[in-house]
């Protein structure tokens, strides 16, 4: 039964305070009907009211072509308004009709909405949770329960997922709506909050003050507090200048600034996996073509010639294109900004900061310590394998050559490059080797710290397919029978990650790579699979190159 209330839903943003009200809005290109001061409960604010002209929709021509009927005029005008009001140390923006696009994003408090949700959402009546993975996949997932569900129903992972948007039943007893109705209400939260606010000026400003009080409360009591463990930094975060200076040093070749890696953008993982070369553009007079193994060296080599400020600018302006040939002549997709290909990590005041997919993230001290402790314990699970020394050949197919070398030993089968095909995976790499105890072995030369993330993704994809797709397991069995007709494989006994180039230690892995490893282990346990590790004896690439030159 409806209840009487003075409140109506509104989208509320919180912005950095102390600025001229004009600073909070970007250029307004729409038709402005009003732009001037307003007074709300004695506080002077600013309101901008306008309309946006909408064009004839792009689909209209196709519909007319298919149906043969002329559509009426579909262009129109959409009204919008934004109200800016300084309250306390902050300035609040109320947006209607899509006016959020006018806000100066650099001044928006990026954590405001989610911080309120953590403190007031009912963890047993969540409606929607959207999250993004902070690893090589950068996948995004939204889960919704129309009738509401408890926290456990959403399958949230304890590591490496950043909650980006939520909706659910919230306790609004501190606000006018709660006092008037004595009811909870369905709110939506991300950067902003969408919730019922009073239409009374005095009550409205009190509600804004209350929102700030709630967001500043401790969150120890909340079952949702882990959502705040990994958060993006705002565009004007006070640490950004220091973080960018450290990144600039790393891009110039300073190893002490923090670990730097050549990563793969989430929207180009398939192309990057199959690319034989990459082309760096707009980072000098001529493009630079490089392989995945020497990518970081090539990028740092070009950027180290510039001053630190220019390095950060080129990180934004330069681009990388994956190519299907060694010479970089045939691109697999369009150019992608260089910033999407770089990963970096540094520590300030016991907190870890990661540069990932072109954005900065903060990972809390306790969270990092917990991750490292669990990864250190996991890495003690070593496989009982006798692997030969990997001597780099300097060839593009170096990994395949090593797998063939291992397969010369009794009990090993080379699977590298022998791809499977299933209804859900047209090109599936089940593994690189099968061991004498039916271990499914994934092999990688860890030429840099970020390379481990791609190994984890490959191993996870293969494990899921072998469990969920009968075709994948049957094709694996067929490959084993083809190599050894007397051998009958029931199912792999374990999954082994075998690496050369660097040892399996916590210190040699990016924090985001460690997050990916914990996720892989959780998947392996769910699939009733044992995850093990092996270190391949190797000759470093510099020594191997010198040996080849001497032999020639």
Short mmCIF file of C-alpha atoms in Angstrom, two decimals:
data_model
loop_
_atom_site.label_atom_id
_atom_site.label_comp_id
_atom_site.label_asym_id
_atom_site.label_seq_id
_atom_site.Cartn_x
_atom_site.Cartn_y
_atom_site.Cartn_z
CA UNK A 1 0.00 0.00 0.00
CA UNK A 2 1.53 3.38 -1.02
CA UNK A 3 2.64 5.63 1.81
CA UNK A 4 2.70 9.41 1.91
CA UNK A 5 6.15 10.99 1.55
CA UNK A 6 7.70 14.27 0.43
CA UNK A 7 10.57 12.34 -1.19
CA UNK A 8 11.22 11.46 -4.80
CA UNK A 9 14.11 9.56 -6.42
CA UNK A 10 17.05 11.68 -7.54
CA UNK A 11 20.61 10.98 -8.72
CA UNK A 12 23.15 12.55 -6.35
CA UNK A 13 26.86 13.04 -7.06
CA UNK A 14 29.42 14.33 -4.57
CA UNK A 15 32.21 16.52 -5.89
CA UNK A 16 35.36 18.09 -4.50
CA UNK A 17 34.41 21.23 -2.58
CA UNK A 18 35.78 24.75 -2.53
CA UNK A 19 35.54 25.50 -6.26
CA UNK A 20 33.63 28.10 -8.22
CA UNK A 21 30.33 26.49 -9.22
CA UNK A 22 31.18 27.04 -12.89
CA UNK A 23 34.16 24.68 -12.50
CA UNK A 24 31.94 21.67 -11.86
CA UNK A 25 30.45 21.59 -15.34
CA UNK A 26 32.12 21.04 -18.68
CA UNK A 27 31.24 22.91 -21.87
CA UNK A 28 27.50 22.92 -22.53
CA UNK A 29 26.77 22.38 -26.22
CA UNK A 30 23.01 21.91 -25.85
CA UNK A 31 20.38 24.65 -25.86
CA UNK A 32 20.45 26.31 -22.44
CA UNK A 33 17.12 27.69 -21.21
CA UNK A 34 18.35 28.83 -17.80
CA UNK A 35 21.77 29.18 -16.18
CA UNK A 36 21.88 31.05 -12.92
CA UNK A 37 21.91 31.07 -9.13
CA UNK A 38 19.30 29.33 -6.97
CA UNK A 39 18.78 29.47 -3.20
CA UNK A 40 17.97 26.23 -1.34
CA UNK A 41 17.47 26.58 2.42
CA UNK A 42 19.62 29.70 2.44
CA UNK A 43 22.48 28.10 0.47
CA UNK A 44 23.35 29.62 -2.88
CA UNK A 45 23.75 27.05 -5.63
CA UNK A 46 23.56 26.97 -9.40
CA UNK A 47 21.04 25.46 -11.77
CA UNK A 48 21.49 24.84 -15.47
CA UNK A 49 18.41 23.83 -17.47
CA UNK A 50 18.42 22.92 -21.14
CA UNK A 51 17.37 20.59 -23.89
CA UNK A 52 19.33 18.22 -26.07
CA UNK A 53 18.37 17.75 -29.68
CA UNK A 54 18.17 14.12 -30.76
CA UNK A 55 18.84 13.22 -34.40
CA UNK A 56 16.94 10.83 -36.60
CA UNK A 57 17.94 7.39 -35.21
CA UNK A 58 20.57 5.46 -37.17
CA UNK A 59 18.23 2.46 -37.54
CA UNK A 60 15.47 4.41 -39.30
CA UNK A 61 16.83 3.93 -42.83
CA UNK A 62 17.15 0.17 -42.41
CA UNK A 63 13.61 -0.15 -41.02
CA UNK A 64 12.21 1.83 -43.93
CA UNK A 65 14.19 -0.28 -46.39
CA UNK A 66 12.93 -3.54 -44.87
CA UNK A 67 9.27 -2.59 -44.46
CA UNK A 68 8.84 -0.21 -47.38
CA UNK A 69 7.01 2.22 -45.08
CA UNK A 70 8.14 5.76 -44.44
CA UNK A 71 8.69 6.51 -40.75
CA UNK A 72 7.41 9.77 -39.24
CA UNK A 73 9.82 12.46 -38.07
CA UNK A 74 11.69 10.89 -35.14
CA UNK A 75 14.07 13.67 -34.15
CA UNK A 76 13.12 15.42 -30.93
CA UNK A 77 14.30 17.29 -27.86
CA UNK A 78 15.19 15.87 -24.46
CA UNK A 79 15.04 18.17 -21.42
CA UNK A 80 17.65 18.03 -18.66
CA UNK A 81 18.77 19.97 -15.62
CA UNK A 82 21.54 19.91 -13.05
CA UNK A 83 21.56 21.62 -9.65
CA UNK A 84 24.85 22.31 -7.87
CA UNK A 85 24.80 22.96 -4.12
CA UNK A 86 27.78 23.37 -1.75
CA UNK A 87 27.09 21.69 1.59
CA UNK A 88 29.89 21.50 4.15
CA UNK A 89 33.24 20.56 2.63
CA UNK A 90 31.64 19.09 -0.49
CA UNK A 91 29.59 20.24 -3.45
CA UNK A 92 26.66 18.06 -4.47
CA UNK A 93 25.19 17.72 -7.94
CA UNK A 94 21.61 16.60 -8.57
CA UNK A 95 21.05 15.46 -12.14
CA UNK A 96 17.85 14.90 -14.06
CA UNK A 97 17.23 13.79 -17.64
CA UNK A 98 20.77 12.64 -18.36
CA UNK A 99 22.48 15.82 -17.14
CA UNK A 100 25.30 13.78 -15.54
CA UNK A 101 27.18 14.10 -18.84
CA UNK A 102 27.82 17.78 -18.00
CA UNK A 103 29.75 17.09 -14.79
CA UNK A 104 33.51 17.63 -14.66
CA UNK A 105 34.57 14.02 -14.11
CA UNK A 106 37.89 15.03 -12.58
CA UNK A 107 36.07 16.58 -9.62
CA UNK A 108 33.59 13.73 -9.00
CA UNK A 109 34.12 11.66 -5.84
CA UNK A 110 34.43 8.24 -7.49
CA UNK A 111 33.76 6.23 -4.32
CA UNK A 112 30.77 8.17 -2.95
CA UNK A 113 27.89 5.99 -4.07
CA UNK A 114 29.52 2.65 -3.31
CA UNK A 115 30.76 3.87 0.09
CA UNK A 116 27.18 4.71 1.08
CA UNK A 117 25.93 1.36 -0.24
CA UNK A 118 28.50 -0.58 1.79
CA UNK A 119 27.20 1.04 4.97
CA UNK A 120 23.46 0.92 4.32
CA UNK A 121 22.59 -1.90 1.88
CA UNK A 122 20.94 -5.02 3.29
CA UNK A 123 23.45 -7.81 2.49
CA UNK A 124 20.56 -10.32 2.48
CA UNK A 125 18.46 -8.39 -0.07
CA UNK A 126 20.76 -7.39 -2.90
CA UNK A 127 19.19 -6.92 -6.30
CA UNK A 128 22.10 -6.32 -8.71
CA UNK A 129 25.87 -6.50 -8.41
CA UNK A 130 28.14 -5.57 -11.33
CA UNK A 131 31.86 -6.23 -11.05
CA UNK A 132 35.03 -6.21 -13.13
CA UNK A 133 38.01 -8.56 -12.82
CA UNK A 134 41.42 -7.01 -12.26
CA UNK A 135 43.50 -9.48 -14.22
CA UNK A 136 44.46 -10.28 -17.79
CA UNK A 137 40.86 -11.05 -18.71
CA UNK A 138 39.38 -7.79 -17.36
CA UNK A 139 36.01 -9.49 -17.66
CA UNK A 140 32.85 -7.73 -16.54
CA UNK A 141 29.85 -9.50 -15.00
CA UNK A 142 26.45 -8.30 -13.84
CA UNK A 143 24.25 -10.58 -11.73
CA UNK A 144 20.66 -9.72 -10.83
CA UNK A 145 17.99 -11.27 -8.64
CA UNK A 146 14.61 -9.55 -9.22
CA UNK A 147 13.34 -10.75 -5.84
CA UNK A 148 16.62 -10.03 -4.07
CA UNK A 149 19.32 -12.41 -2.95
CA UNK A 150 21.88 -12.65 -0.17
CA UNK A 151 25.53 -11.85 -0.66
CA UNK A 152 26.52 -15.48 -1.17
CA UNK A 153 24.12 -15.87 -4.11
CA UNK A 154 26.16 -13.51 -6.31
CA UNK A 155 29.29 -15.67 -6.48
CA UNK A 156 31.61 -12.79 -5.64
CA UNK A 157 35.27 -13.74 -5.46
CA UNK A 158 37.29 -12.69 -2.43
CA UNK A 159 40.19 -11.53 -4.62
CA UNK A 160 40.66 -9.51 -7.76
CA UNK A 161 37.12 -8.34 -8.44
CA UNK A 162 36.13 -4.70 -8.19
CA UNK A 163 32.44 -4.04 -7.57
CA UNK A 164 31.41 -1.21 -9.89
CA UNK A 165 27.63 -0.90 -9.50
CA UNK A 166 25.04 -2.24 -7.04
CA UNK A 167 21.33 -2.07 -6.34
CA UNK A 168 19.33 -3.37 -3.44
CA UNK A 169 17.24 -2.71 -0.38
CA UNK A 170 18.78 -0.08 1.89
CA UNK A 171 18.19 1.22 5.39
CA UNK A 172 17.26 4.91 4.98
CA UNK A 173 16.18 5.48 8.57
CA UNK A 174 18.70 8.35 8.89
CA UNK A 175 17.09 10.21 5.98
CA UNK A 176 13.77 11.97 5.56
CA UNK A 177 12.32 9.10 3.53
CA UNK A 178 13.00 6.58 6.29
CA UNK A 179 11.57 8.81 8.99
CA UNK A 180 8.40 9.49 6.97
CA UNK A 181 7.73 5.93 5.78
CA UNK A 182 9.62 3.70 8.27
CA UNK A 183 10.48 1.55 5.25
CA UNK A 184 13.57 0.44 3.43
CA UNK A 185 13.93 1.41 -0.22
CA UNK A 186 15.61 0.04 -3.36
CA UNK A 187 18.62 2.24 -4.16
CA UNK A 188 21.22 2.18 -6.93
CA UNK A 189 24.86 3.06 -6.31
CA UNK A 190 28.03 3.48 -8.32
CA UNK A 191 29.87 6.81 -8.39
CA UNK A 192 26.49 8.39 -7.72
CA UNK A 193 23.51 7.48 -5.57
CA UNK A 194 19.96 7.13 -6.79
CA UNK A 195 17.62 7.27 -3.80
CA UNK A 196 14.54 9.19 -2.59
CA UNK A 197 15.31 12.69 -1.29
CA UNK A 198 12.99 15.23 0.27
CA UNK A 199 11.36 17.97 -1.82
CA UNK A 200 11.47 20.27 1.20
CA UNK A 201 14.52 22.59 0.99
CA UNK A 202 15.35 22.35 4.70
CA UNK A 203 14.94 18.57 4.86
CA UNK A 204 16.80 18.17 1.59
CA UNK A 205 19.94 19.94 2.79
CA UNK A 206 19.81 17.96 6.06
CA UNK A 207 19.71 14.77 3.98
CA UNK A 208 22.81 15.86 2.06
CA UNK A 209 24.65 16.48 5.34
CA UNK A 210 23.54 13.05 6.54
CA UNK A 211 24.85 11.35 3.39
CA UNK A 212 28.33 12.72 4.10
CA UNK A 213 28.10 11.64 7.75
CA UNK A 214 27.18 8.09 6.72
CA UNK A 215 29.91 7.81 4.07
CA UNK A 216 32.48 8.93 6.66
CA UNK A 217 31.36 6.26 9.17
CA UNK A 218 33.62 3.23 9.83
CA UNK A 219 32.57 0.18 7.80
CA UNK A 220 33.71 -2.57 10.21
CA UNK A 221 30.12 -3.62 10.85
CA UNK A 222 29.30 -4.17 7.19
CA UNK A 223 29.39 -7.58 5.48
CA UNK A 224 30.04 -5.66 2.26
CA UNK A 225 33.19 -3.87 3.40
CA UNK A 226 35.44 -6.06 1.22
CA UNK A 227 34.00 -4.19 -1.79
CA UNK A 228 36.20 -1.24 -0.82
CA UNK A 229 39.47 -3.19 -0.66
CA UNK A 230 40.27 -2.47 -4.31
CA UNK A 231 39.14 0.87 -5.69
CA UNK A 232 40.01 3.04 -8.70
CA UNK A 233 41.67 6.35 -7.98
CA UNK A 234 39.87 9.53 -8.97
CA UNK A 235 41.25 11.72 -11.75
CA UNK A 236 42.40 14.28 -9.18
CA UNK A 237 43.64 11.94 -6.44
CA UNK A 238 46.47 13.69 -4.52
CA UNK A 239 48.85 10.75 -5.05
CA UNK A 240 48.52 10.72 -8.84
CA UNK A 241 51.47 13.09 -9.48
CA UNK A 242 53.76 10.89 -7.37
CA UNK A 243 52.43 7.72 -8.99
CA UNK A 244 52.96 9.11 -12.48
CA UNK A 245 56.50 10.21 -11.60
CA UNK A 246 57.28 6.65 -10.51
CA UNK A 247 55.69 5.23 -13.65
CA UNK A 248 57.71 7.66 -15.78
CA UNK A 249 60.92 6.47 -14.11
CA UNK A 250 60.01 2.83 -14.78
CA UNK A 251 59.24 3.66 -18.42
CA UNK A 252 62.71 5.18 -18.61
CA UNK A 253 64.33 1.95 -17.45
CA UNK A 254 64.60 2.57 -13.69
CA UNK A 255 63.96 -0.88 -12.20
CA UNK A 256 63.88 0.55 -8.66
CA UNK A 257 60.72 2.55 -9.41
CA UNK A 258 58.59 -0.62 -9.37
CA UNK A 259 57.86 -3.66 -11.54
CA UNK A 260 56.76 -2.82 -15.10
CA UNK A 261 55.10 -5.22 -17.52
CA UNK A 262 53.76 -5.54 -21.07
CA UNK A 263 50.11 -6.47 -20.56
CA UNK A 264 47.24 -7.28 -22.93
CA UNK A 265 44.12 -5.10 -23.14
CA UNK A 266 40.94 -6.95 -22.21
CA UNK A 267 39.42 -6.17 -25.62
CA UNK A 268 42.39 -7.59 -27.55
CA UNK A 269 43.31 -10.76 -25.67
CA UNK A 270 42.48 -13.13 -28.54
CA UNK A 271 44.41 -11.04 -31.07
CA UNK A 272 47.38 -10.63 -28.73
CA UNK A 273 47.55 -14.37 -28.10
CA UNK A 274 47.73 -15.16 -31.82
CA UNK A 275 49.89 -12.19 -32.86
CA UNK A 276 53.39 -12.82 -34.20
CA UNK A 277 54.38 -9.19 -33.73
CA UNK A 278 53.21 -5.85 -32.39
CA UNK A 279 53.64 -2.38 -33.86
CA UNK A 280 54.22 0.70 -31.69
CA UNK A 281 53.06 3.89 -33.39
CA UNK A 282 53.22 7.61 -32.62
CA UNK A 283 56.15 7.14 -30.23
CA UNK A 284 58.82 8.57 -32.51
CA UNK A 285 59.57 9.28 -36.13
CA UNK A 286 59.02 5.69 -37.23
CA UNK A 287 56.97 2.74 -35.90
CA UNK A 288 58.65 0.04 -33.82
CA UNK A 289 57.87 -3.63 -34.50
CA UNK A 290 58.49 -6.08 -31.66
CA UNK A 291 57.52 -9.55 -30.39
CA UNK A 292 55.76 -10.28 -27.10
CA UNK A 293 59.08 -11.38 -25.59
CA UNK A 294 60.88 -8.11 -26.31
CA UNK A 295 57.84 -5.82 -26.08
CA UNK A 296 58.75 -4.20 -22.79
CA UNK A 297 62.36 -3.73 -23.87
CA UNK A 298 61.25 -2.09 -27.12
CA UNK A 299 58.79 0.27 -25.43
CA UNK A 300 61.21 1.28 -22.68
CA UNK A 301 63.97 1.68 -25.26
CA UNK A 302 61.91 4.23 -27.18
CA UNK A 303 60.45 6.07 -24.18
CA UNK A 304 63.75 6.26 -22.28
CA UNK A 305 64.97 8.75 -24.89
CA UNK A 306 62.33 11.25 -23.70
CA UNK A 307 62.02 13.36 -20.58
CA UNK A 308 59.70 11.93 -17.87
CA UNK A 309 56.78 14.24 -18.66
CA UNK A 310 56.90 13.28 -22.34
CA UNK A 311 56.86 9.59 -21.41
CA UNK A 312 53.50 9.99 -19.65
CA UNK A 313 52.13 11.99 -22.57
CA UNK A 314 53.18 9.30 -25.05
CA UNK A 315 51.67 6.64 -22.83
CA UNK A 316 48.34 8.32 -23.62
CA UNK A 317 49.01 9.29 -27.26
CA UNK A 318 50.98 6.34 -28.65
CA UNK A 319 49.32 3.08 -29.72
CA UNK A 320 50.08 -0.61 -30.19
CA UNK A 321 48.64 -2.86 -32.89
CA UNK A 322 48.82 -6.68 -32.80
CA UNK A 323 49.87 -8.11 -36.19
CA UNK A 324 49.63 -11.59 -37.68
CA UNK A 325 53.07 -11.55 -39.32
CA UNK A 326 56.59 -11.13 -37.96
CA UNK A 327 57.21 -7.97 -39.99
CA UNK A 328 54.14 -6.16 -38.62
CA UNK A 329 52.54 -5.62 -42.03
CA UNK A 330 49.13 -7.23 -41.46
CA UNK A 331 47.26 -6.02 -38.42
CA UNK A 332 44.78 -8.21 -36.56
CA UNK A 333 42.76 -5.29 -35.25
CA UNK A 334 42.80 -1.51 -34.97
CA UNK A 335 45.27 0.45 -32.89
CA UNK A 336 44.87 0.44 -29.09
CA UNK A 337 46.30 3.14 -26.83
CA UNK A 338 49.70 2.24 -25.35
CA UNK A 339 48.42 2.87 -21.82
CA UNK A 340 46.22 -0.24 -22.16
CA UNK A 341 49.31 -2.40 -22.76
CA UNK A 342 51.30 -1.36 -19.69
CA UNK A 343 51.10 -2.71 -16.14
CA UNK A 344 52.97 -1.13 -13.26
CA UNK A 345 53.02 -1.57 -9.51
CA UNK A 346 54.43 0.48 -6.67
CA UNK A 347 53.98 0.87 -2.92
CA UNK A 348 53.30 4.05 -0.93
CA UNK A 349 52.70 4.07 2.83
CA UNK A 350 52.11 0.29 2.95
CA UNK A 351 49.42 0.43 0.24
CA UNK A 352 49.95 -1.08 -3.22
CA UNK A 353 49.01 0.94 -6.28
CA UNK A 354 48.58 -0.74 -9.65
CA UNK A 355 48.40 0.77 -13.10
CA UNK A 356 46.19 -1.58 -15.12
CA UNK A 357 44.28 -1.15 -18.40
CA UNK A 358 45.11 2.57 -18.34
CA UNK A 359 43.73 3.20 -14.83
CA UNK A 360 45.18 3.48 -11.32
CA UNK A 361 43.93 1.25 -8.49
CA UNK A 362 44.67 1.12 -4.79
CA UNK A 363 44.88 -2.24 -3.02
CA UNK A 364 44.88 -2.04 0.78
CA UNK A 365 47.81 -3.25 2.90
CA UNK A 366 45.96 -6.04 4.70
CA UNK A 367 44.46 -7.26 1.45
CA UNK A 368 47.90 -7.49 -0.21
CA UNK A 369 49.41 -9.28 2.78
CA UNK A 370 46.59 -11.81 2.75
CA UNK A 371 47.05 -12.42 -0.98
CA UNK A 372 50.82 -12.87 -0.69
CA UNK A 373 50.51 -15.25 2.24
CA UNK A 374 48.07 -17.51 0.40
CA UNK A 375 50.10 -17.44 -2.82
CA UNK A 376 53.31 -18.31 -0.95
CA UNK A 377 51.61 -21.37 0.54
CA UNK A 378 50.14 -22.37 -2.82
CA UNK A 379 53.52 -22.22 -4.56
CA UNK A 380 54.86 -24.94 -2.25
CA UNK A 381 52.77 -27.52 -4.15
CA UNK A 382 55.48 -28.75 -6.52
CA UNK A 383 55.07 -31.34 -9.27
CA UNK A 384 57.32 -34.40 -9.35
CA UNK A 385 58.70 -33.90 -12.86
CA UNK A 386 62.18 -34.26 -14.32
CA UNK A 387 62.37 -31.59 -17.03
CA UNK A 388 65.37 -30.93 -19.30
CA UNK A 389 67.16 -27.58 -19.44
CA UNK A 390 65.56 -24.96 -21.68
CA UNK A 391 68.21 -23.38 -23.89
CA UNK A 392 66.63 -20.45 -25.79
CA UNK A 393 67.03 -20.72 -29.55
CA UNK A 394 66.16 -17.13 -30.42
CA UNK A 395 63.45 -18.44 -32.75
CA UNK A 396 59.77 -17.49 -32.81
CA UNK A 397 58.80 -21.11 -32.09
CA UNK A 398 61.20 -21.46 -29.15
CA UNK A 399 58.49 -22.72 -26.77
CA UNK A 400 57.33 -25.36 -29.25
CA UNK A 401 60.91 -26.55 -29.77
CA UNK A 402 61.29 -26.99 -26.02
CA UNK A 403 58.04 -28.96 -25.76
CA UNK A 404 59.22 -31.29 -28.51
CA UNK A 405 62.49 -31.74 -26.61
CA UNK A 406 60.61 -32.71 -23.44
CA UNK A 407 58.43 -35.14 -25.42
CA UNK A 408 61.55 -37.11 -26.38
CA UNK A 409 61.59 -38.34 -22.76
CA UNK A 410 59.58 -41.41 -21.86
CA UNK A 411 56.02 -40.73 -20.76
CA UNK A 412 55.70 -37.19 -22.15
CA UNK A 413 53.41 -36.20 -25.02
CA UNK A 414 53.72 -32.87 -26.85
CA UNK A 415 50.36 -31.10 -27.19
CA UNK A 416 51.67 -27.64 -28.07
CA UNK A 417 50.12 -26.18 -31.24
CA UNK A 418 47.75 -29.14 -31.53
CA UNK A 419 44.59 -27.15 -30.88
CA UNK A 420 41.22 -28.61 -30.00
CA UNK A 421 37.86 -27.41 -31.32
CA UNK A 422 34.63 -27.51 -29.39
CA UNK A 423 31.19 -25.89 -29.77
CA UNK A 424 32.25 -23.13 -27.36
CA UNK A 425 35.94 -22.84 -28.33
CA UNK A 426 37.02 -22.83 -31.95
CA UNK A 427 40.73 -22.66 -31.03
CA UNK A 428 41.40 -24.27 -27.66
CA UNK A 429 44.89 -25.00 -26.36
CA UNK A 430 44.35 -27.83 -23.90
CA UNK A 431 47.95 -27.80 -22.74
CA UNK A 432 51.54 -27.91 -23.92
CA UNK A 433 52.53 -31.32 -22.59
CA UNK A 434 51.07 -34.41 -20.95
CA UNK A 435 53.32 -35.81 -18.25
CA UNK A 436 54.10 -39.45 -17.44
CA UNK A 437 51.58 -39.37 -14.57
CA UNK A 438 48.88 -37.84 -16.81
CA UNK A 439 49.70 -34.33 -15.61
CA UNK A 440 48.42 -31.64 -17.97
CA UNK A 441 51.38 -29.26 -18.23
CA UNK A 442 51.24 -25.62 -19.34
CA UNK A 443 54.67 -24.27 -20.29
CA UNK A 444 55.75 -20.62 -20.33
CA UNK A 445 58.95 -18.63 -20.41
CA UNK A 446 58.23 -15.82 -17.96
CA UNK A 447 60.10 -13.10 -19.79
CA UNK A 448 58.34 -10.58 -17.53
CA UNK A 449 56.08 -10.62 -14.48
CA UNK A 450 52.86 -10.01 -16.43
CA UNK A 451 53.37 -13.11 -18.61
CA UNK A 452 52.15 -15.27 -15.72
CA UNK A 453 48.64 -13.79 -15.96
CA UNK A 454 48.20 -15.12 -19.49
CA UNK A 455 49.42 -18.55 -18.38
CA UNK A 456 46.73 -18.60 -15.68
CA UNK A 457 44.02 -17.66 -18.18
CA UNK A 458 45.13 -20.41 -20.57
CA UNK A 459 45.20 -23.05 -17.83
CA UNK A 460 41.80 -21.98 -16.52
CA UNK A 461 40.14 -22.09 -19.94
CA UNK A 462 41.52 -25.57 -20.65
CA UNK A 463 40.43 -26.92 -17.25
CA UNK A 464 36.87 -25.66 -17.65
CA UNK A 465 36.57 -27.08 -21.16
CA UNK A 466 37.89 -30.50 -20.17
CA UNK A 467 35.31 -30.62 -17.39
CA UNK A 468 32.31 -29.07 -19.15
CA UNK A 469 32.79 -30.09 -22.79
CA UNK A 470 32.99 -33.85 -23.53
CA UNK A 471 34.43 -33.03 -26.95
CA UNK A 472 37.51 -31.45 -25.36
CA UNK A 473 38.37 -34.49 -23.24
CA UNK A 474 37.77 -36.87 -26.15
CA UNK A 475 40.07 -34.86 -28.41
CA UNK A 476 42.75 -34.89 -25.71
CA UNK A 477 42.44 -38.66 -25.45
CA UNK A 478 42.71 -38.96 -29.24
CA UNK A 479 45.91 -36.88 -29.26
CA UNK A 480 47.42 -39.12 -26.57
CA UNK A 481 46.44 -42.32 -28.46
CA UNK A 482 47.97 -40.93 -31.65
CA UNK A 483 51.28 -40.42 -29.86
CA UNK A 484 51.13 -43.65 -27.85
CA UNK A 485 48.53 -46.25 -29.02
CA UNK A 486 49.07 -48.28 -25.82
CA UNK A 487 48.23 -45.36 -23.52
CA UNK A 488 44.65 -44.80 -22.36
CA UNK A 489 43.96 -41.46 -20.69
CA UNK A 490 40.94 -41.28 -18.40
CA UNK A 491 41.39 -37.68 -17.25
CA UNK A 492 44.38 -35.47 -16.34
CA UNK A 493 45.57 -36.17 -12.79
CA UNK A 494 46.64 -32.57 -12.14
CA UNK A 495 47.35 -29.25 -13.82
CA UNK A 496 51.00 -28.19 -13.72
CA UNK A 497 52.27 -24.67 -14.43
CA UNK A 498 55.89 -25.09 -15.57
CA UNK A 499 57.94 -21.93 -16.09
CA UNK A 500 61.42 -20.84 -17.06
CA UNK A 501 63.01 -17.40 -17.02
CA UNK A 502 62.22 -16.70 -13.36
CA UNK A 503 61.37 -18.79 -10.29
CA UNK A 504 57.94 -19.33 -8.75
CA UNK A 505 58.16 -16.81 -5.89
CA UNK A 506 55.76 -14.20 -4.56
CA UNK A 507 58.38 -11.50 -5.11
CA UNK A 508 58.49 -12.21 -8.86
CA UNK A 509 54.74 -11.85 -9.46
CA UNK A 510 52.60 -8.76 -9.87
CA UNK A 511 49.91 -8.41 -7.22
CA UNK A 512 47.28 -8.60 -9.97
CA UNK A 513 48.96 -11.78 -11.27
CA UNK A 514 48.80 -13.24 -7.76
CA UNK A 515 45.09 -12.43 -7.71
CA UNK A 516 44.71 -14.34 -10.99
CA UNK A 517 46.59 -17.30 -9.53
CA UNK A 518 44.31 -17.47 -6.49
CA UNK A 519 41.30 -17.36 -8.80
CA UNK A 520 42.76 -20.21 -10.88
CA UNK A 521 43.33 -22.27 -7.74
CA UNK A 522 39.73 -21.69 -6.64
CA UNK A 523 38.51 -22.86 -10.05
CA UNK A 524 40.78 -25.92 -9.90
CA UNK A 525 39.41 -26.90 -6.50
CA UNK A 526 35.85 -26.46 -7.75
CA UNK A 527 36.68 -28.74 -10.70
CA UNK A 528 38.29 -31.26 -8.30
CA UNK A 529 41.68 -30.67 -9.96
CA UNK A 530 45.05 -30.42 -8.23
CA UNK A 531 47.15 -27.37 -9.15
CA UNK A 532 50.93 -27.86 -9.04
CA UNK A 533 54.03 -25.89 -10.03
CA UNK A 534 57.34 -26.71 -11.67
CA UNK A 535 60.46 -24.68 -12.38
CA UNK A 536 62.21 -25.53 -15.65
CA UNK A 537 66.02 -25.45 -15.56
CA UNK A 538 67.08 -22.80 -18.07
CA UNK A 539 69.97 -20.95 -19.60
CA UNK A 540 69.42 -17.19 -19.63
CA UNK A 541 68.82 -15.68 -23.06
CA UNK A 542 71.95 -13.54 -23.04
CA UNK A 543 74.21 -16.54 -22.38
CA UNK A 544 72.37 -18.66 -24.94
CA UNK A 545 72.78 -15.94 -27.58
CA UNK A 546 76.51 -15.70 -26.84
CA UNK A 547 76.83 -19.49 -27.20
CA UNK A 548 75.11 -19.39 -30.60
CA UNK A 549 77.38 -16.60 -31.79
CA UNK A 550 80.49 -18.46 -30.64
CA UNK A 551 79.30 -21.63 -32.35
CA UNK A 552 78.79 -19.74 -35.62
#
